[in-house]
Coordinates of C-alpha atoms in Angstrom, one line a residue:
X25 CA 236.1 -119.9 72.1
X26 CA 237.6 -122.2 69.4
X27 CA 234.6 -124.5 69.5
X28 CA 232.2 -121.6 69.2
X29 CA 234.0 -120.1 66.2
X30 CA 234.2 -123.5 64.5
X31 CA 230.5 -124.1 65.0
X32 CA 229.7 -120.6 63.7
X33 CA 231.9 -121.2 60.6
X34 CA 230.3 -124.6 60.1
X35 CA 226.8 -123.1 60.1
X36 CA 227.8 -120.3 57.8
X37 CA 229.4 -122.8 55.4
X38 CA 226.3 -124.9 55.3
X39 CA 224.1 -121.9 54.5
X40 CA 226.4 -121.0 51.6
X41 CA 226.4 -124.6 50.4
X42 CA 222.6 -124.8 50.5
X43 CA 222.5 -121.8 48.2
X44 CA 224.6 -123.7 45.7
X45 CA 222.3 -126.7 45.5
X46 CA 219.9 -127.0 42.6
X47 CA 217.9 -130.2 42.7
X48 CA 214.9 -129.5 40.6
X49 CA 214.6 -128.3 37.0
X50 CA 212.0 -125.8 36.2
X51 CA 209.5 -126.9 33.6
X52 CA 208.5 -124.9 30.5
X53 CA 206.0 -122.1 30.6
X54 CA 203.0 -122.2 28.3
X55 CA 202.8 -119.2 26.0
X56 CA 199.4 -117.7 25.2
X57 CA 198.9 -116.8 21.6
X58 CA 196.1 -114.9 19.8
X59 CA 195.0 -114.9 16.2
X60 CA 197.7 -117.3 15.0
X61 CA 197.5 -119.1 11.7
X62 CA 197.1 -122.8 11.4
X63 CA 200.7 -123.3 10.3
X64 CA 202.0 -121.2 13.2
X65 CA 199.8 -123.2 15.6
X66 CA 201.3 -126.4 14.4
X67 CA 204.9 -125.1 14.8
X68 CA 204.0 -123.9 18.3
X69 CA 202.7 -127.3 19.2
X70 CA 205.8 -129.0 17.9
X71 CA 207.9 -126.6 20.0
X72 CA 205.9 -127.2 23.1
X73 CA 206.4 -131.0 22.6
X74 CA 210.1 -130.4 22.4
X75 CA 210.0 -128.4 25.6
X76 CA 208.0 -131.1 27.4
X77 CA 210.6 -133.8 26.6
X78 CA 213.7 -131.8 27.3
X79 CA 212.9 -128.8 29.5
X80 CA 213.9 -126.3 26.8
X81 CA 212.6 -122.8 27.4
X82 CA 212.5 -119.7 25.2
X83 CA 214.9 -116.9 26.2
X84 CA 214.6 -113.7 24.2
X85 CA 217.1 -111.0 25.0
X86 CA 218.5 -109.1 22.0
X87 CA 218.0 -112.2 19.7
X88 CA 216.0 -115.4 20.0
X89 CA 217.8 -118.3 21.4
X90 CA 217.0 -121.8 22.8
X91 CA 218.4 -122.5 26.3
X92 CA 218.5 -126.1 27.3
X93 CA 218.0 -126.2 31.1
X94 CA 218.6 -129.9 31.4
X95 CA 217.3 -133.3 30.3
X96 CA 216.0 -135.8 32.7
X97 CA 214.4 -137.9 30.0
X98 CA 216.3 -140.6 28.1
X99 CA 215.9 -143.9 26.5
X100 CA 217.3 -146.2 29.1
X101 CA 218.7 -149.6 27.8
X102 CA 220.6 -152.2 29.7
X103 CA 223.2 -153.5 27.2
X104 CA 224.9 -156.0 29.5
X105 CA 223.6 -157.8 32.6
X106 CA 224.8 -160.2 35.3
X107 CA 228.2 -158.4 35.7
X108 CA 230.0 -159.5 38.9
X109 CA 231.0 -156.5 41.1
X110 CA 232.2 -154.4 38.3
X111 CA 234.6 -151.6 39.1
X112 CA 235.3 -149.7 35.9
X113 CA 234.1 -149.0 32.4
X114 CA 236.3 -148.1 29.4
X115 CA 235.3 -147.6 25.7
X116 CA 237.6 -148.6 23.0
X117 CA 237.9 -146.6 19.7
X118 CA 235.8 -149.3 17.9
X119 CA 233.0 -148.4 20.4
X120 CA 233.1 -151.7 22.2
X121 CA 233.3 -151.5 26.0
X122 CA 235.7 -153.1 28.5
X123 CA 234.2 -153.8 32.0
X124 CA 236.7 -154.5 34.8
X125 CA 235.3 -156.8 37.5
X126 CA 237.0 -156.8 41.0
X127 CA 238.3 -160.3 40.6
X128 CA 240.5 -159.3 37.7
X129 CA 238.1 -160.3 34.9
X130 CA 237.8 -158.1 31.9
X131 CA 234.4 -158.5 30.1
X132 CA 234.1 -157.2 26.5
X133 CA 230.7 -155.7 25.6
X134 CA 230.3 -155.1 21.8
X135 CA 228.9 -151.9 20.6
X136 CA 225.1 -152.2 20.2
X137 CA 224.3 -148.9 18.5
X138 CA 225.7 -147.0 15.5
X139 CA 228.4 -144.6 16.7
X140 CA 228.5 -141.2 14.9
X141 CA 228.6 -137.6 15.7
X142 CA 224.8 -137.7 15.5
X143 CA 222.7 -139.6 18.1
X144 CA 221.1 -142.9 17.3
X145 CA 217.4 -142.8 16.6
X146 CA 215.0 -144.2 19.3
X147 CA 214.5 -147.2 17.0
X148 CA 218.2 -147.9 17.0
X149 CA 218.5 -147.3 20.7
X150 CA 215.5 -149.5 21.5
X151 CA 216.8 -152.3 19.4
X152 CA 219.9 -152.7 21.7
X153 CA 219.4 -155.9 23.6
X154 CA 221.1 -156.7 26.9
X155 CA 223.8 -159.3 26.6
X156 CA 224.0 -161.8 29.5
X157 CA 227.5 -162.0 30.9
X158 CA 228.0 -165.6 30.0
X159 CA 227.6 -164.8 26.3
X160 CA 230.4 -162.1 26.4
X161 CA 234.1 -162.5 25.8
X162 CA 235.9 -162.6 29.1
X163 CA 239.5 -162.7 30.2
X164 CA 241.0 -163.1 33.7
X165 CA 244.0 -160.9 34.1
X166 CA 247.0 -162.6 35.8
X167 CA 247.5 -159.8 38.3
X168 CA 250.3 -160.6 40.8
X169 CA 249.0 -161.0 44.4
X170 CA 245.5 -159.6 43.5
X171 CA 243.8 -158.7 46.8
X172 CA 240.0 -158.4 46.4
X173 CA 238.6 -158.2 49.9
X174 CA 236.5 -155.2 51.0
X175 CA 236.9 -152.4 48.5
X176 CA 240.0 -154.1 46.9
X177 CA 240.4 -155.8 43.6
X178 CA 240.9 -154.6 40.0
X179 CA 240.0 -151.0 40.4
X180 CA 240.4 -148.9 37.2
X181 CA 241.8 -148.8 33.7
X182 CA 242.7 -146.2 31.1
X183 CA 244.0 -146.0 27.6
X184 CA 247.4 -144.6 26.9
X185 CA 247.3 -141.5 24.7
X186 CA 249.1 -143.4 21.8
X187 CA 246.7 -146.3 22.1
X188 CA 246.0 -146.3 18.4
X189 CA 249.5 -147.5 17.7
X190 CA 250.8 -148.9 21.1
X191 CA 247.5 -150.6 22.2
X192 CA 248.6 -150.0 25.8
X193 CA 246.1 -150.0 28.7
X194 CA 246.9 -149.1 32.3
X195 CA 245.3 -151.0 35.2
X196 CA 245.2 -150.2 38.9
X197 CA 244.6 -152.9 41.5
X198 CA 245.2 -153.8 45.1
X199 CA 247.8 -156.4 45.9
X200 CA 249.0 -158.2 49.0
X201 CA 247.4 -159.8 52.0
X202 CA 245.0 -158.9 54.9
X203 CA 248.0 -157.7 56.9
X204 CA 249.9 -155.9 54.2
X205 CA 248.2 -154.7 51.0
X206 CA 248.8 -151.7 48.7
X207 CA 247.9 -150.1 45.4
X208 CA 249.7 -151.1 42.2
X209 CA 249.7 -150.1 38.6
X210 CA 250.2 -152.5 35.6
X211 CA 250.3 -152.0 31.9
X212 CA 249.1 -154.4 29.2
X213 CA 248.8 -154.5 25.5
X214 CA 245.4 -155.2 23.7
X215 CA 246.1 -157.9 21.1
X216 CA 244.2 -158.2 17.8
X217 CA 242.1 -161.0 19.2
X218 CA 240.9 -158.8 22.0
X219 CA 243.0 -160.4 24.7
X220 CA 245.3 -158.3 27.0
X221 CA 248.9 -159.5 26.9
X222 CA 252.3 -158.5 28.1
X223 CA 251.3 -157.4 31.6
X224 CA 254.2 -155.4 33.0
X225 CA 254.5 -153.6 36.5
X226 CA 254.7 -149.8 36.3
X227 CA 254.6 -148.7 39.9
X228 CA 253.2 -149.6 43.4
X229 CA 252.9 -147.2 46.3
X230 CA 255.5 -147.5 49.1
X231 CA 253.1 -148.0 52.0
X232 CA 251.5 -151.2 53.0
X233 CA 248.4 -151.2 55.2
X234 CA 246.2 -153.8 57.1
X235 CA 242.8 -152.5 56.0
X236 CA 240.8 -153.7 52.9
X237 CA 239.4 -150.2 52.2
X238 CA 240.3 -146.7 50.7
X239 CA 242.6 -147.7 47.9
X240 CA 241.8 -144.9 45.4
X241 CA 243.3 -146.1 42.1
X242 CA 241.7 -143.7 39.6
X243 CA 244.0 -143.0 36.7
X244 CA 244.3 -140.1 34.2
X245 CA 246.9 -139.2 31.7
X246 CA 248.4 -135.6 31.5
X247 CA 249.2 -133.6 28.3
X248 CA 252.9 -134.4 28.7
X249 CA 252.3 -138.2 28.8
X250 CA 252.8 -138.5 32.6
X251 CA 250.0 -140.1 34.7
X252 CA 248.1 -139.3 37.8
X253 CA 246.7 -141.9 40.2
X254 CA 244.7 -141.4 43.4
X255 CA 245.6 -143.2 46.6
X256 CA 243.3 -143.5 49.6
X257 CA 244.3 -143.0 53.2
X258 CA 243.6 -146.6 54.3
X259 CA 240.9 -145.5 56.7
X260 CA 242.8 -146.3 59.9
X261 CA 245.8 -144.4 58.6
X262 CA 244.2 -141.0 58.1
X263 CA 247.0 -139.0 59.6
X264 CA 249.3 -140.3 56.8
X265 CA 247.4 -138.1 54.3
X266 CA 249.3 -135.1 55.8
X267 CA 252.7 -136.9 55.9
X268 CA 254.7 -136.1 52.8
X269 CA 256.9 -139.2 53.1
X270 CA 253.8 -141.4 53.0
X271 CA 252.0 -142.1 49.7
X272 CA 248.7 -142.7 51.4
X273 CA 246.0 -140.1 50.9
X274 CA 247.7 -138.5 47.9
X275 CA 247.6 -138.0 44.2
X276 CA 250.8 -139.4 42.6
X277 CA 252.4 -138.4 39.3
X278 CA 254.6 -140.9 37.4
X279 CA 255.8 -141.9 33.9
X280 CA 254.9 -145.0 32.0
X281 CA 258.3 -146.3 33.1
X282 CA 257.4 -145.8 36.7
X283 CA 259.6 -142.8 37.3
X284 CA 258.7 -139.4 38.8
X285 CA 257.8 -136.5 36.4
X286 CA 260.6 -134.1 35.5
X287 CA 259.0 -131.1 37.2
X288 CA 257.7 -131.9 40.7
X289 CA 256.3 -129.8 43.5
X290 CA 258.2 -131.6 46.3
X291 CA 261.8 -132.5 45.7
X292 CA 261.9 -134.7 48.8
X293 CA 258.7 -136.6 47.7
X294 CA 259.0 -136.6 43.9
X295 CA 255.9 -138.8 43.2
X296 CA 253.5 -136.6 45.3
X297 CA 251.4 -134.3 43.2
X298 CA 248.8 -133.3 45.9
X299 CA 248.1 -134.4 49.5
X300 CA 245.4 -134.3 52.1
X301 CA 242.9 -136.7 50.5
X302 CA 240.7 -139.3 52.1
X303 CA 239.4 -141.7 49.5
X304 CA 239.5 -140.0 46.0
X305 CA 237.2 -141.8 43.5
X306 CA 236.7 -139.4 40.6
X307 CA 239.5 -137.9 38.5
X308 CA 239.2 -136.2 35.1
X309 CA 241.4 -133.8 33.0
X310 CA 239.8 -131.1 30.9
X311 CA 241.0 -130.1 27.4
X312 CA 242.5 -127.0 28.9
X313 CA 244.5 -129.0 31.3
X314 CA 242.4 -128.4 34.4
X315 CA 242.2 -131.5 36.7
X316 CA 239.1 -132.2 38.9
X317 CA 238.9 -134.7 41.7
X318 CA 236.2 -135.8 44.0
X319 CA 236.5 -137.9 47.1
X320 CA 234.5 -139.6 49.9
X321 CA 234.2 -137.7 53.1
X322 CA 233.4 -139.6 56.3
X323 CA 229.7 -139.2 57.4
X324 CA 229.2 -136.2 55.1
X325 CA 231.8 -134.0 53.6
X326 CA 232.1 -135.6 50.2
X327 CA 233.8 -133.0 48.0
X328 CA 234.8 -131.8 44.6
X329 CA 238.2 -130.0 44.1
X330 CA 240.3 -128.6 41.3
X331 CA 243.9 -129.9 41.7
X332 CA 246.9 -127.6 41.8
X333 CA 250.3 -129.2 42.0
X334 CA 251.6 -129.2 45.6
X335 CA 248.3 -128.2 47.1
X336 CA 247.0 -129.6 50.4
X337 CA 243.3 -130.5 50.4
X338 CA 243.0 -130.8 54.1
X339 CA 242.1 -134.3 55.2
X340 CA 241.9 -135.0 58.2
X341 CA 242.8 -131.5 59.5
X342 CA 239.8 -130.0 57.7
X343 CA 236.5 -131.8 57.0
X344 CA 232.8 -130.9 56.7
X345 CA 231.9 -134.5 57.7
X346 CA 231.8 -136.4 61.0
X347 CA 233.1 -139.7 62.1
X348 CA 230.6 -142.6 61.5
X349 CA 230.2 -142.8 65.3
X350 CA 229.0 -139.2 65.3
X351 CA 232.2 -137.9 66.9
X352 CA 233.9 -134.8 65.6
X353 CA 237.0 -135.5 63.5
X354 CA 238.3 -132.0 63.4
X355 CA 237.0 -128.7 64.7
X356 CA 238.1 -127.0 61.5
X357 CA 236.1 -126.5 58.3
X358 CA 238.8 -124.2 57.0
X359 CA 242.5 -124.0 57.7
X360 CA 245.1 -121.6 56.4
X361 CA 247.2 -123.1 53.6
X362 CA 244.6 -125.8 52.8
X363 CA 242.2 -125.8 49.9
X364 CA 238.4 -125.4 50.4
X365 CA 236.2 -127.7 48.3
X366 CA 234.4 -126.3 45.3
X367 CA 231.4 -128.5 46.1
X368 CA 230.4 -130.2 49.3
X369 CA 227.9 -133.0 49.5
X370 CA 226.5 -133.3 53.0
X371 CA 224.7 -135.6 53.6
X372 CA 227.1 -137.9 51.8
X373 CA 226.2 -139.1 48.3
X374 CA 229.2 -141.5 48.1
X375 CA 230.6 -140.3 44.8
X376 CA 232.2 -143.2 42.9
X377 CA 233.4 -141.9 39.5
X378 CA 233.3 -138.9 37.2
X379 CA 233.3 -138.0 33.5
X380 CA 233.4 -134.8 31.4
X381 CA 230.4 -134.1 29.2
X382 CA 230.9 -132.0 26.0
X383 CA 228.7 -133.3 23.2
X384 CA 225.7 -132.3 21.2
X385 CA 223.7 -135.5 22.0
X386 CA 222.6 -134.0 25.4
X387 CA 223.4 -130.3 24.8
X388 CA 222.0 -129.2 28.2
X389 CA 224.9 -131.2 29.8
X390 CA 227.7 -129.5 27.8
X391 CA 230.5 -128.3 30.1
X392 CA 229.3 -130.4 33.0
X393 CA 231.0 -133.0 35.1
X394 CA 228.9 -136.1 35.5
X395 CA 229.3 -137.6 39.0
X396 CA 228.0 -141.1 39.8
X397 CA 226.9 -141.9 43.3
X398 CA 226.5 -145.1 45.3
X399 CA 224.6 -144.1 48.4
X400 CA 222.4 -141.6 46.6
X401 CA 221.7 -144.0 43.8
X402 CA 222.0 -141.2 41.3
X403 CA 223.9 -139.3 38.7
X404 CA 224.7 -135.6 39.3
X405 CA 225.7 -132.9 36.8
X406 CA 228.0 -130.2 38.1
X407 CA 227.8 -127.1 36.0
X408 CA 231.3 -125.8 35.4
X409 CA 229.9 -122.5 33.9
X410 CA 228.3 -121.5 37.2
X411 CA 230.0 -119.5 39.9
X412 CA 230.0 -121.0 42.4
X413 CA 229.5 -124.5 40.9
X414 CA 225.9 -125.7 41.0
X415 CA 224.8 -129.3 40.7
X416 CA 221.6 -131.3 40.2
X417 CA 220.4 -134.8 39.8
X418 CA 219.9 -136.0 36.3
X419 CA 218.4 -139.1 34.6
X420 CA 216.2 -140.1 37.6
X421 CA 215.4 -143.4 35.7
X422 CA 218.8 -144.8 36.8
X423 CA 217.9 -145.1 40.6
X424 CA 220.6 -147.7 41.3
X425 CA 224.0 -147.6 43.0
X426 CA 226.2 -146.4 40.2
X427 CA 229.8 -147.5 40.2
X428 CA 231.1 -145.8 37.1
X429 CA 229.9 -143.3 34.4
X430 CA 231.3 -142.7 31.0
X431 CA 230.5 -140.7 27.9
X432 CA 230.3 -142.8 24.7
X433 CA 231.6 -142.1 21.3
X434 CA 228.0 -141.5 20.3
X435 CA 227.5 -138.8 23.0
X436 CA 225.3 -141.2 25.1
X437 CA 225.8 -141.5 28.8
X438 CA 226.8 -145.0 30.0
X439 CA 226.5 -146.1 33.6
X440 CA 227.8 -149.2 35.3
X441 CA 225.7 -150.2 38.3
X442 CA 227.1 -151.9 41.4
X443 CA 226.8 -155.3 42.9
X444 CA 226.7 -159.0 42.2
X445 CA 224.3 -158.7 39.3
X446 CA 225.2 -155.4 37.9
X447 CA 224.3 -153.8 34.5
X448 CA 225.8 -151.6 31.9
X449 CA 223.1 -149.1 31.0
X450 CA 223.0 -146.8 28.0
X451 CA 221.2 -143.4 28.1
X452 CA 220.2 -141.7 24.8
X453 CA 217.9 -138.9 24.1
X454 CA 214.3 -139.8 23.1
X455 CA 214.1 -137.2 20.4
X456 CA 216.9 -136.8 17.8
X457 CA 215.6 -133.4 16.8
X458 CA 216.8 -131.9 20.1
X459 CA 220.3 -133.3 19.8
X460 CA 220.7 -131.9 16.3
X461 CA 219.3 -128.5 17.2
X462 CA 221.8 -125.6 17.3
X463 CA 221.6 -124.2 20.8
X464 CA 224.2 -121.4 20.4

């Protein structure tokens, strides 16, 4: 009877999920006009051209308004090439970029476009030339016991909230050996010459594992100055995600001095913020304090969640995916006391990172989460204004395994591709008129 109920629940859940999916963007509708003047005709043609480029449709209810449905059109420019297995992307206040490669190398990519509140023109965007890796400033960080096999290596980096004065950057990486490796956090100071100095240990998780996968390592700072970091379950240690004394398969909270936060959900596990995670690879904090996380499921079951301190997100008791062998991991797709995902990606897209978009450069993406994907070779936009959340593919020109996504100071979307000869790609709108149009 349990198996039958589970299968029924699974089918019902999939039907609900299918309703959530939005993969295609409806195009504009041509409007017929009669007896229009020459000037009105010209204006109409201009408006239709705008619609064609950006999928903007007219919506008249009470008062006229422009509603941007999406933009799948952008000027796509590779601004750095030949990057070696990059893991993370970070923009500095001067609009230059730091790229973290898995072997501990930090590559500095200078800003190639004018950064302002208004988007660059197509001419400016088109003039950005890709820089070969060998021509860029590079630094190998002296990370103690760096372990870079499998999914390991230098994993993520984030600016401290007082970076303008402290110049502090946090780094996550895997350390150890094949038989005993773990996630660690270091802090460093960006010197005036662009080099990172004064590397100091902050924290490392208390569990070693003998697998080169599922490290997590994504960092985000909270409003009170404490930090969150994701930790993976180590693949072969999935049950530890439900063990409170283990720091595998968790989101941890800590101070810059490596201490627990002052207010914790579990007194007997003061570093644990949430539990029940598999391999969390996307972590962002909204301006209102909401924190969103996405993680890899097994074969299917990739999911997006909103974090609540002390909550249990189910793995491996609850999953919508299966084992890679095809075997059932759990009969449950829901379990009392465990949080259901806001979005489920089945089949798997292999989500790799996430960024918040709120800018007028691509107004159609405002209040969306941008999710990069490795297996799907795509970017997804999750609409936080929809209930339930809807998502769609955007910027089809990317069509590569995407390791990281970031929103630039100019409002452009920047993606870091994956692999031995990866690229840093800039996406800007083709028509500045759209970006400057008031879409209230």
